[in-house]
PDB file of C-alpha atoms in Angstrom:
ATOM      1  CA  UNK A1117      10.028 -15.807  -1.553  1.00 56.00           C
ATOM      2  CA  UNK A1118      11.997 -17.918   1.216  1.00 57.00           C
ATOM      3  CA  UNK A1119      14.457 -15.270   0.726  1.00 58.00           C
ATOM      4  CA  UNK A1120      12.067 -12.264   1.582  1.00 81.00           C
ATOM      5  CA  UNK A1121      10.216 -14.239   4.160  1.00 89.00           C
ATOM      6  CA  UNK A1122      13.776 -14.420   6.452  1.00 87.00           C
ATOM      7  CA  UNK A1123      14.746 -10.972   5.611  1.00 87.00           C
ATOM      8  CA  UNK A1124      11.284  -9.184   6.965  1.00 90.00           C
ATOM      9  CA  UNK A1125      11.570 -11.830  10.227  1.00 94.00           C
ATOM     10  CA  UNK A1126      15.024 -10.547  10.914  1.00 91.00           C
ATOM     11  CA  UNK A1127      14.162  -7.399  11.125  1.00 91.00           C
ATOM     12  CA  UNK A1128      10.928  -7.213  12.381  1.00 94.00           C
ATOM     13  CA  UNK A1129      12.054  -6.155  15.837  1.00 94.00           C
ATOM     14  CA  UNK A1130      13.833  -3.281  15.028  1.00 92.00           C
ATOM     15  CA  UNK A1131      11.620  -2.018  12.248  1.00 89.00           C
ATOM     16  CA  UNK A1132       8.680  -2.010  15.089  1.00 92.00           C
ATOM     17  CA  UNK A1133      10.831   0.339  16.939  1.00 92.00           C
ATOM     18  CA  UNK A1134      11.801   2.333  14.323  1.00 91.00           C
ATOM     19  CA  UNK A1135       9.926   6.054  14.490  1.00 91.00           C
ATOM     20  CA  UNK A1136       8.111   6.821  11.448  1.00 92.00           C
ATOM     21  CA  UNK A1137      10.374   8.980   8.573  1.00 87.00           C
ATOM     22  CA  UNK A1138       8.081  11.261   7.732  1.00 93.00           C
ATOM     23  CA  UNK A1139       5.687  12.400  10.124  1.00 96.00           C
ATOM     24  CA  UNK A1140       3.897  15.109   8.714  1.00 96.00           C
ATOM     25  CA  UNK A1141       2.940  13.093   5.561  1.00 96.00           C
ATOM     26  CA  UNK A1142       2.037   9.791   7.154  1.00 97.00           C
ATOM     27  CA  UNK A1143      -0.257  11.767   9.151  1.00 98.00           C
ATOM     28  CA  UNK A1144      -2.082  13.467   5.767  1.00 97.00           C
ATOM     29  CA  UNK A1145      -1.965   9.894   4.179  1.00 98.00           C
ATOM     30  CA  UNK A1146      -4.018   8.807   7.059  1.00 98.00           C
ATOM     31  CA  UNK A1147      -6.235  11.836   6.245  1.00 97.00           C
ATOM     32  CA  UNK A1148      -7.023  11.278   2.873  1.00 97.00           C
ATOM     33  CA  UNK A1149      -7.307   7.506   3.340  1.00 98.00           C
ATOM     34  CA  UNK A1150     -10.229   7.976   5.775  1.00 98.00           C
ATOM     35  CA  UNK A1151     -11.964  10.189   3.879  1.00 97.00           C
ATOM     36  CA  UNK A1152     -13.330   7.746   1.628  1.00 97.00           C
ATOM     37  CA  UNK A1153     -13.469   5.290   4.644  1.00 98.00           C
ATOM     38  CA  UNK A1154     -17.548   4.311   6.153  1.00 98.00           C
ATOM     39  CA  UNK A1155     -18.417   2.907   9.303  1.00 98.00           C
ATOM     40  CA  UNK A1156     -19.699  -0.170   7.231  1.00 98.00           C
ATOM     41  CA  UNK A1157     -16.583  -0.884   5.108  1.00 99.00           C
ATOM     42  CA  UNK A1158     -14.230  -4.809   4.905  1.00 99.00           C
ATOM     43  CA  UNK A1159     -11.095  -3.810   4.252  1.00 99.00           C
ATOM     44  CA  UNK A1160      -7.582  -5.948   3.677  1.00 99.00           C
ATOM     45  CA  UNK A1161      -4.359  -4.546   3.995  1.00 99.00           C
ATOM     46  CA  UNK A1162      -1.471  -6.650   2.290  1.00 99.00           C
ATOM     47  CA  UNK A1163       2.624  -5.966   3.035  1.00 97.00           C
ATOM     48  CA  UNK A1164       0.927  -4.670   6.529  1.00 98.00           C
ATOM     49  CA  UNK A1165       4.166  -5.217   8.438  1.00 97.00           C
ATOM     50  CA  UNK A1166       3.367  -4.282  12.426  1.00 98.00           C
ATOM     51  CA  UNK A1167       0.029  -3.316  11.912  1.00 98.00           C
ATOM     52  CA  UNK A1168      -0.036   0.374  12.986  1.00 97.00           C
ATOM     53  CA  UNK A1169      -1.851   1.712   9.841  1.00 98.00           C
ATOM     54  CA  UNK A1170      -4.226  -1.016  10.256  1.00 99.00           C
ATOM     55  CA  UNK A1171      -4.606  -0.511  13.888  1.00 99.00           C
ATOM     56  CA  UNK A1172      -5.314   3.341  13.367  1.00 98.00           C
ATOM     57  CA  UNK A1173      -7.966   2.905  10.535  1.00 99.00           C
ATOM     58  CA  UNK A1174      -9.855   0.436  12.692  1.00 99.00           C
ATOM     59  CA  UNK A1175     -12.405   2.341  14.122  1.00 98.00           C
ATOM     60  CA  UNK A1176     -13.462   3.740  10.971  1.00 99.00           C
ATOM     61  CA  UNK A1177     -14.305   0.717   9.507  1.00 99.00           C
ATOM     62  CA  UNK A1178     -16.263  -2.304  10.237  1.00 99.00           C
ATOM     63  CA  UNK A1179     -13.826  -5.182   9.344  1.00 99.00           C
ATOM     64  CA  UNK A1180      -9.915  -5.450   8.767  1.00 99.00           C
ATOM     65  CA  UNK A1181      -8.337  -8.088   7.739  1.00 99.00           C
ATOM     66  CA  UNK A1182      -4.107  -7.394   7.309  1.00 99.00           C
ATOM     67  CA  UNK A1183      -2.068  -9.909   5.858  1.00 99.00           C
ATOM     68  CA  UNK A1184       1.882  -9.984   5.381  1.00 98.00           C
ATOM     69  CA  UNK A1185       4.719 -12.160   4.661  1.00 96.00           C
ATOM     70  CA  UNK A1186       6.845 -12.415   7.960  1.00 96.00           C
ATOM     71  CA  UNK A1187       4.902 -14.644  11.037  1.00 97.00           C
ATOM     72  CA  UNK A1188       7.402 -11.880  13.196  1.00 97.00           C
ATOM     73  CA  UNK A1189       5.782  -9.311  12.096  1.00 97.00           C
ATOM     74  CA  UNK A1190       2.361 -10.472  12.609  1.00 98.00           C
ATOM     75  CA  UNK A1191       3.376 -11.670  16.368  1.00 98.00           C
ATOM     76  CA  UNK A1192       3.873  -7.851  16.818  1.00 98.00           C
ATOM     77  CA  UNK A1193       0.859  -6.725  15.417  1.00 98.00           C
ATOM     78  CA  UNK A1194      -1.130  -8.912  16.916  1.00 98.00           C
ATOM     79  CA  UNK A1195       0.490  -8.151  20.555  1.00 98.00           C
ATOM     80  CA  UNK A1196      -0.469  -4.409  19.647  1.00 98.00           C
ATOM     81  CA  UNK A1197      -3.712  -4.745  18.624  1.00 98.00           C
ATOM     82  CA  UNK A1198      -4.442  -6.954  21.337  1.00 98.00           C
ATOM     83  CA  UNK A1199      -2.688  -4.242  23.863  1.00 98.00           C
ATOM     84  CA  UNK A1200      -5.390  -1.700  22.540  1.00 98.00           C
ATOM     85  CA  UNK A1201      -8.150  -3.976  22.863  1.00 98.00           C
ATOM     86  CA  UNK A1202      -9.037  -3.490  19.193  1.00 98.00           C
ATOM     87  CA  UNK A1203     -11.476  -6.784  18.081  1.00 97.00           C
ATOM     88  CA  UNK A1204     -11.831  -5.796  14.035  1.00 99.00           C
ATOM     89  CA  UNK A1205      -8.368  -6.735  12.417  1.00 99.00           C
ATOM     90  CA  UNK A1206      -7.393  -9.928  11.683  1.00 98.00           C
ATOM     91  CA  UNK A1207      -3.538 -10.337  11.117  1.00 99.00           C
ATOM     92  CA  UNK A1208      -2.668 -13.593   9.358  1.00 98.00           C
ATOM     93  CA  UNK A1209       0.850 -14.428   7.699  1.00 98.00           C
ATOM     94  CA  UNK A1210       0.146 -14.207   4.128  1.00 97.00           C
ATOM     95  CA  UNK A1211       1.114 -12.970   0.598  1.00 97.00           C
ATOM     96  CA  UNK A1212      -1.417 -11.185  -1.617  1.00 97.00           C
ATOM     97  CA  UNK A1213       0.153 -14.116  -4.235  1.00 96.00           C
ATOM     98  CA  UNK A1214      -1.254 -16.915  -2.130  1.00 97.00           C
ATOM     99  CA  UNK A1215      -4.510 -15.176  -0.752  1.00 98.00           C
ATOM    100  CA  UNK A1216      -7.721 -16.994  -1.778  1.00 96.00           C
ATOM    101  CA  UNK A1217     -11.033 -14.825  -1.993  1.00 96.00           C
ATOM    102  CA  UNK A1218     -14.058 -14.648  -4.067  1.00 97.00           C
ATOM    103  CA  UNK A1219     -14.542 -11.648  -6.844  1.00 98.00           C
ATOM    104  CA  UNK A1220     -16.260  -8.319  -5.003  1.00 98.00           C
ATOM    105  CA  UNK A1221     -15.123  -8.898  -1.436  1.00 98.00           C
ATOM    106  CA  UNK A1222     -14.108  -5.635  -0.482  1.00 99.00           C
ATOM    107  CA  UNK A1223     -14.684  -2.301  -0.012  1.00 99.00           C
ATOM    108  CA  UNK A1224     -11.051  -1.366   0.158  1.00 99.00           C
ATOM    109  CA  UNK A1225      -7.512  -2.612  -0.380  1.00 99.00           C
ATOM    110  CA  UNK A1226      -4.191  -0.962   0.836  1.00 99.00           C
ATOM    111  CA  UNK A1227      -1.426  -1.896  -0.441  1.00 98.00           C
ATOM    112  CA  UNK A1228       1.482   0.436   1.555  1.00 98.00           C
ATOM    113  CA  UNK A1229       5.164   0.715   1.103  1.00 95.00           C
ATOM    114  CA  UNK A1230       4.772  -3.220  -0.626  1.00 96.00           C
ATOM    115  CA  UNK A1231       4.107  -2.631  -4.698  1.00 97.00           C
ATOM    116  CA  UNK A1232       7.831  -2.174  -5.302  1.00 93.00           C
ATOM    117  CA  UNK A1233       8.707  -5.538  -2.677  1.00 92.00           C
ATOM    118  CA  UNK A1234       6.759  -7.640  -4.937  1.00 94.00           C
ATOM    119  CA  UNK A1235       7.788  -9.788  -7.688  1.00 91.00           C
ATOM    120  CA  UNK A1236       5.009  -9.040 -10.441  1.00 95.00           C
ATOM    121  CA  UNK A1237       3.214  -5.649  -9.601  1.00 97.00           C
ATOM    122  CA  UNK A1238       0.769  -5.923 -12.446  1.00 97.00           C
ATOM    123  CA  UNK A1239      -0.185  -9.572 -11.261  1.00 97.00           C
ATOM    124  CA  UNK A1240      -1.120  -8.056  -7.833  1.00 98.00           C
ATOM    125  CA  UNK A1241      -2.862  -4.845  -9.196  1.00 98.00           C
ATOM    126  CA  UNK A1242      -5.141  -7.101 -10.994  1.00 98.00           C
ATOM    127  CA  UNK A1243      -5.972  -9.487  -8.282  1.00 98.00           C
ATOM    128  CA  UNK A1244      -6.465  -5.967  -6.014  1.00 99.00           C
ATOM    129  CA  UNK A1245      -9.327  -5.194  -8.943  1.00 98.00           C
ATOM    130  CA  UNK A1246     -10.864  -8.412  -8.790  1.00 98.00           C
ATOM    131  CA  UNK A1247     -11.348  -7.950  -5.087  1.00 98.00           C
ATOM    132  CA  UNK A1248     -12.684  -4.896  -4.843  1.00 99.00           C
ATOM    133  CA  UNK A1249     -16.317  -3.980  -5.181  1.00 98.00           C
ATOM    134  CA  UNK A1250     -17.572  -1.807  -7.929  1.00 96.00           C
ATOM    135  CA  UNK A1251     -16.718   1.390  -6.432  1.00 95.00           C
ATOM    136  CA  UNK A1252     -14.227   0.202  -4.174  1.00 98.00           C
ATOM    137  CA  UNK A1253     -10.630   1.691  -3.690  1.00 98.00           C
ATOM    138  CA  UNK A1254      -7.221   0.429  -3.692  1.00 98.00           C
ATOM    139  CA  UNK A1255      -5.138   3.132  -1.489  1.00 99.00           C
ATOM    140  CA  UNK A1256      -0.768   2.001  -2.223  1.00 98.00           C
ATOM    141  CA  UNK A1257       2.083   4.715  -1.292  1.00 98.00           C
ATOM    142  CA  UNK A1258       5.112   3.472  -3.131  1.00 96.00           C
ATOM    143  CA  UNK A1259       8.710   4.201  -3.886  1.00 93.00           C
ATOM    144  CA  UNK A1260       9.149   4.744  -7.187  1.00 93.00           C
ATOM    145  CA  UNK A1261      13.221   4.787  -7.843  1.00 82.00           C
ATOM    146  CA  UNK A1262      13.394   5.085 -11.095  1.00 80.00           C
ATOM    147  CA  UNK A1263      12.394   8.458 -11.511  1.00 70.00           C
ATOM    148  CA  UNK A1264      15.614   9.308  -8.997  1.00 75.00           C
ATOM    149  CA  UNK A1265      17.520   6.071  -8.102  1.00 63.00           C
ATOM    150  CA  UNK A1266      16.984   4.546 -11.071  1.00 57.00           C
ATOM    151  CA  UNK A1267      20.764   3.367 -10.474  1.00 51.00           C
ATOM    152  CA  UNK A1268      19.441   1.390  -7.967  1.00 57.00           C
ATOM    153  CA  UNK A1269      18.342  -1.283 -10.470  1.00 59.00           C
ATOM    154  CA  UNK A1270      22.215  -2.219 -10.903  1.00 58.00           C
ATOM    155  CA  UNK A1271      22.916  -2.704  -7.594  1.00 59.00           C
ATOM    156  CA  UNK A1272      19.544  -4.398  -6.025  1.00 57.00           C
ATOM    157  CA  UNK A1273      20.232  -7.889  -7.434  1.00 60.00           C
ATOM    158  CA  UNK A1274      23.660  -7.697  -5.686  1.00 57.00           C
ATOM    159  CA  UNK A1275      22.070  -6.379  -2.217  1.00 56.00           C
ATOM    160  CA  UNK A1276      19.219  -9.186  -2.696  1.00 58.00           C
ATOM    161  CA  UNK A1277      21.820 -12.173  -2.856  1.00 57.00           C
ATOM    162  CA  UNK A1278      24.632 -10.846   0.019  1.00 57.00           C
ATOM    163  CA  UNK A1279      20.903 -10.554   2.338  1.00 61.00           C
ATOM    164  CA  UNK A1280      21.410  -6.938   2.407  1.00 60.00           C
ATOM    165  CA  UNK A1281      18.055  -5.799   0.687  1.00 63.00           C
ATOM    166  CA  UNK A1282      14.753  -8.048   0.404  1.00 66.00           C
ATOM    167  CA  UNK A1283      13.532  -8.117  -3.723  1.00 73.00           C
ATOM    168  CA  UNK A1284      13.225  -4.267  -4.658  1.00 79.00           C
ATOM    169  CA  UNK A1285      12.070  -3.439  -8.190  1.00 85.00           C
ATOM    170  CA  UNK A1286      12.524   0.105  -9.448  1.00 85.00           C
ATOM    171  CA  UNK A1287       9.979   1.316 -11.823  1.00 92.00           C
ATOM    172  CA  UNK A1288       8.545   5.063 -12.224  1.00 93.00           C
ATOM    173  CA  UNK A1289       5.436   7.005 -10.811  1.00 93.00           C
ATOM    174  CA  UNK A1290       4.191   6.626 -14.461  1.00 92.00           C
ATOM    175  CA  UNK A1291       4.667   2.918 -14.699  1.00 92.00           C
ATOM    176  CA  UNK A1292       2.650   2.426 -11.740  1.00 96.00           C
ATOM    177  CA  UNK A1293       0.185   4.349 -13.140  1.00 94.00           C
ATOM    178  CA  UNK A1294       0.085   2.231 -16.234  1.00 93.00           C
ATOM    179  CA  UNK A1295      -0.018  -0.713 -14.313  1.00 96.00           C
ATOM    180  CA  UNK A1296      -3.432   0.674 -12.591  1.00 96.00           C
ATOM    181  CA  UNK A1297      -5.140   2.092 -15.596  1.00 94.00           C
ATOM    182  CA  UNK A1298      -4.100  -1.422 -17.503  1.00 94.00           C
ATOM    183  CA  UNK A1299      -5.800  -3.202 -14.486  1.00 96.00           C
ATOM    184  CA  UNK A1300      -9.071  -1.101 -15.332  1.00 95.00           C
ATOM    185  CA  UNK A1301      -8.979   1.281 -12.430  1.00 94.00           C
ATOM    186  CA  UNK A1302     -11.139   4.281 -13.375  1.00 77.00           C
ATOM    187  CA  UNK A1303      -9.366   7.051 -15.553  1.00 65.00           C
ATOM    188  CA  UNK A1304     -11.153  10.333 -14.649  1.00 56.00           C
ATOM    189  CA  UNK A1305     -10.722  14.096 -13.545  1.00 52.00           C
ATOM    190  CA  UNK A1306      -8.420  14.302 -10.828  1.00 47.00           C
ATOM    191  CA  UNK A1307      -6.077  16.811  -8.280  1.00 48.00           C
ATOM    192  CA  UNK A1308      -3.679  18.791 -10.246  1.00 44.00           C
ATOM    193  CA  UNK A1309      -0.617  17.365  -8.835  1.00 47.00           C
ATOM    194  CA  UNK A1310       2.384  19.742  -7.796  1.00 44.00           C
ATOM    195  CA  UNK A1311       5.289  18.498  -5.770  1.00 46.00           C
ATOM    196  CA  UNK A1312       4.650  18.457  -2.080  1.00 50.00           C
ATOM    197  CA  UNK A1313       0.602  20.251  -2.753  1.00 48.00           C
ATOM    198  CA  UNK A1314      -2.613  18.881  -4.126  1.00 46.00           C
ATOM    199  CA  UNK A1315      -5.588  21.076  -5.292  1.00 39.00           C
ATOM    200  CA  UNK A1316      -8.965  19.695  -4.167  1.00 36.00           C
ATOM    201  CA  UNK A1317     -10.916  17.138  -6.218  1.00 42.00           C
ATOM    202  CA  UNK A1318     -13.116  19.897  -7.656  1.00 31.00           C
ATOM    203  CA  UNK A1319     -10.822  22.894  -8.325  1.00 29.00           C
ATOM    204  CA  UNK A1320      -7.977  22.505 -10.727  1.00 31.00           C
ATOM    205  CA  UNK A1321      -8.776  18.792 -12.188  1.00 35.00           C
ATOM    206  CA  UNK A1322      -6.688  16.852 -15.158  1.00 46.00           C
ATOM    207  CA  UNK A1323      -8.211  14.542 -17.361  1.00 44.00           C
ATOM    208  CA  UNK A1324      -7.318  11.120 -17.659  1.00 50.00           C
ATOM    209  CA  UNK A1325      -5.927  10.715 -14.206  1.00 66.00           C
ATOM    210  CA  UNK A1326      -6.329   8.056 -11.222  1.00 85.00           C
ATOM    211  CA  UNK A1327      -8.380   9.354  -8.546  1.00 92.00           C
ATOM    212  CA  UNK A1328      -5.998  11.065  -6.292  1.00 94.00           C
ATOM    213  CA  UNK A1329      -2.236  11.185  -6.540  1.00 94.00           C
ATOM    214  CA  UNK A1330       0.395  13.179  -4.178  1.00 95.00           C
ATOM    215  CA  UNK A1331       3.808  12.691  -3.707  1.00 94.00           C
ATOM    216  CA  UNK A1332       5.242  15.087  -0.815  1.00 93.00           C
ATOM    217  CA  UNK A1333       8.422  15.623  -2.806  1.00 91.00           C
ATOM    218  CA  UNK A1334      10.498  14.095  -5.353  1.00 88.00           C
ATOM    219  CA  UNK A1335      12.543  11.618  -3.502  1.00 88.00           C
ATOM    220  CA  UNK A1336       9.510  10.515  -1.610  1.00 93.00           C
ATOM    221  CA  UNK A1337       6.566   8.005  -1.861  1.00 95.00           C
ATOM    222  CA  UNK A1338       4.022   8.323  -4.311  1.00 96.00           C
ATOM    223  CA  UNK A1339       0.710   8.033  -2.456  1.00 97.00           C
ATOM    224  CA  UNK A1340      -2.479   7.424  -4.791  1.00 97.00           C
ATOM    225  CA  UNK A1341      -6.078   6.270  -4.396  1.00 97.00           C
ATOM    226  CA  UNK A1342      -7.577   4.472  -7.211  1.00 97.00           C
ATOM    227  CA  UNK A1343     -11.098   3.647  -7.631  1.00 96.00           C
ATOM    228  CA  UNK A1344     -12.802   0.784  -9.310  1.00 96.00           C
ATOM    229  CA  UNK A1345     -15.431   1.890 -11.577  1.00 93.00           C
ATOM    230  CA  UNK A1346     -19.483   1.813 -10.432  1.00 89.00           C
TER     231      UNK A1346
END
């Protein structure tokens, strides 16, 4: 964790500075995420690095509170937030391991670009469930490498220890799915999934899906909404 901790500090400047890969899909990510967004909605955001998702969702809720690992990053986020005058995030340094809250706090949980930084996954899925609300959503975009880098699993341990790479484990789109649906996150008639598109809700649903799932292309993040039954 130490480890991780120095890693995400170190680079904290430069990763504020660093544009945004993909554009075009951030931006529909955004989209979809607000959709299920209300005016009246406590949200946390875990992994939140320099707070620019958080910062954009804030006026569509009522409450943010965005944790992460590296006090650097937070510094930044906070500086930004504060440079906006936006009053409804609180940034704290903080794991989703460590964080402390009661059963049915909130309405929503984003987990984004951090599922496949953690050490146990299935551990944080099911504290993510136990948060939520009945109804609530848990909105993660991840990398899954091993459906195309699943080479990467040889070489990560080695990047880890020379303080090349922070902890990176490389798992598939499915496994992650598992990992959801094993958590208890509702199984039920979804978009038809086709690389780079997603039908609508209604039109062209699958059985025994999570709630929405799109992945802009094959080497690209998975991006999925799952939903905590009523």
């Amino acid at each position: 964790m130490a480890t991780s901790t120095k890693y995400w500090d170190k680079i904290a400047d430069k990763y504020s500075k660093r544009p945004i890969a993909d554009e075009t899909s951030y931006q529909k990510k955004l989209q979809v995420t607000q959709e299920y967004f209300k005016p009246d909605m406590e949200v946390l955001e875990f992994g939140c690095g320099t707070g620019s998702t958080a910062i954009t969702h804030a006026s569509h809720v009522k409450q943010i509170r965005a944790i992460d690992i590296s006090s650097e990053m937070i510094e930044i986020a906070q500086g930004k937030a504060e440079a906006q005058g936006i009053e409804n995030i609180t940034f704290e340094q903080l794991t989703i391991e460590k964080l402390e809250v009661e059963d049915s706090t909130y309405d929503a949980v984003l987990g984004l670009s951090i599922l496949h930084l953690l050490e146990n996954k299935e551990s944080a899925i099911a504290k993510v469930y136990q948060m939520l609300k009945p109804g609530g959503i848990f909105v993660t975009s991840t990398m899954c490498m091993g459906d195309t880098m699943g080479w990467f699993k040889l070489i990560a341990p080695i990047g880890k220890a020379l303080g090349f790479f922070p902890l990176v484990r490389v798992f598939s789109a499915q496994d992650l799915i598992k990992s959801l649906t094993d958590a208890g996150f509702a199984r039920q008639p979804v978009a038809r999934v086709r690389c780079g598109q997603a039908l609508s809700r209604v039109e062209g649903t699958v059985e025994g899906e999570i709630e929405y799932r799109w992945q802009p292309s094959k080497d690209k993040a998975t991006f999925i909404v799952a939903k905590k039954p009523e």
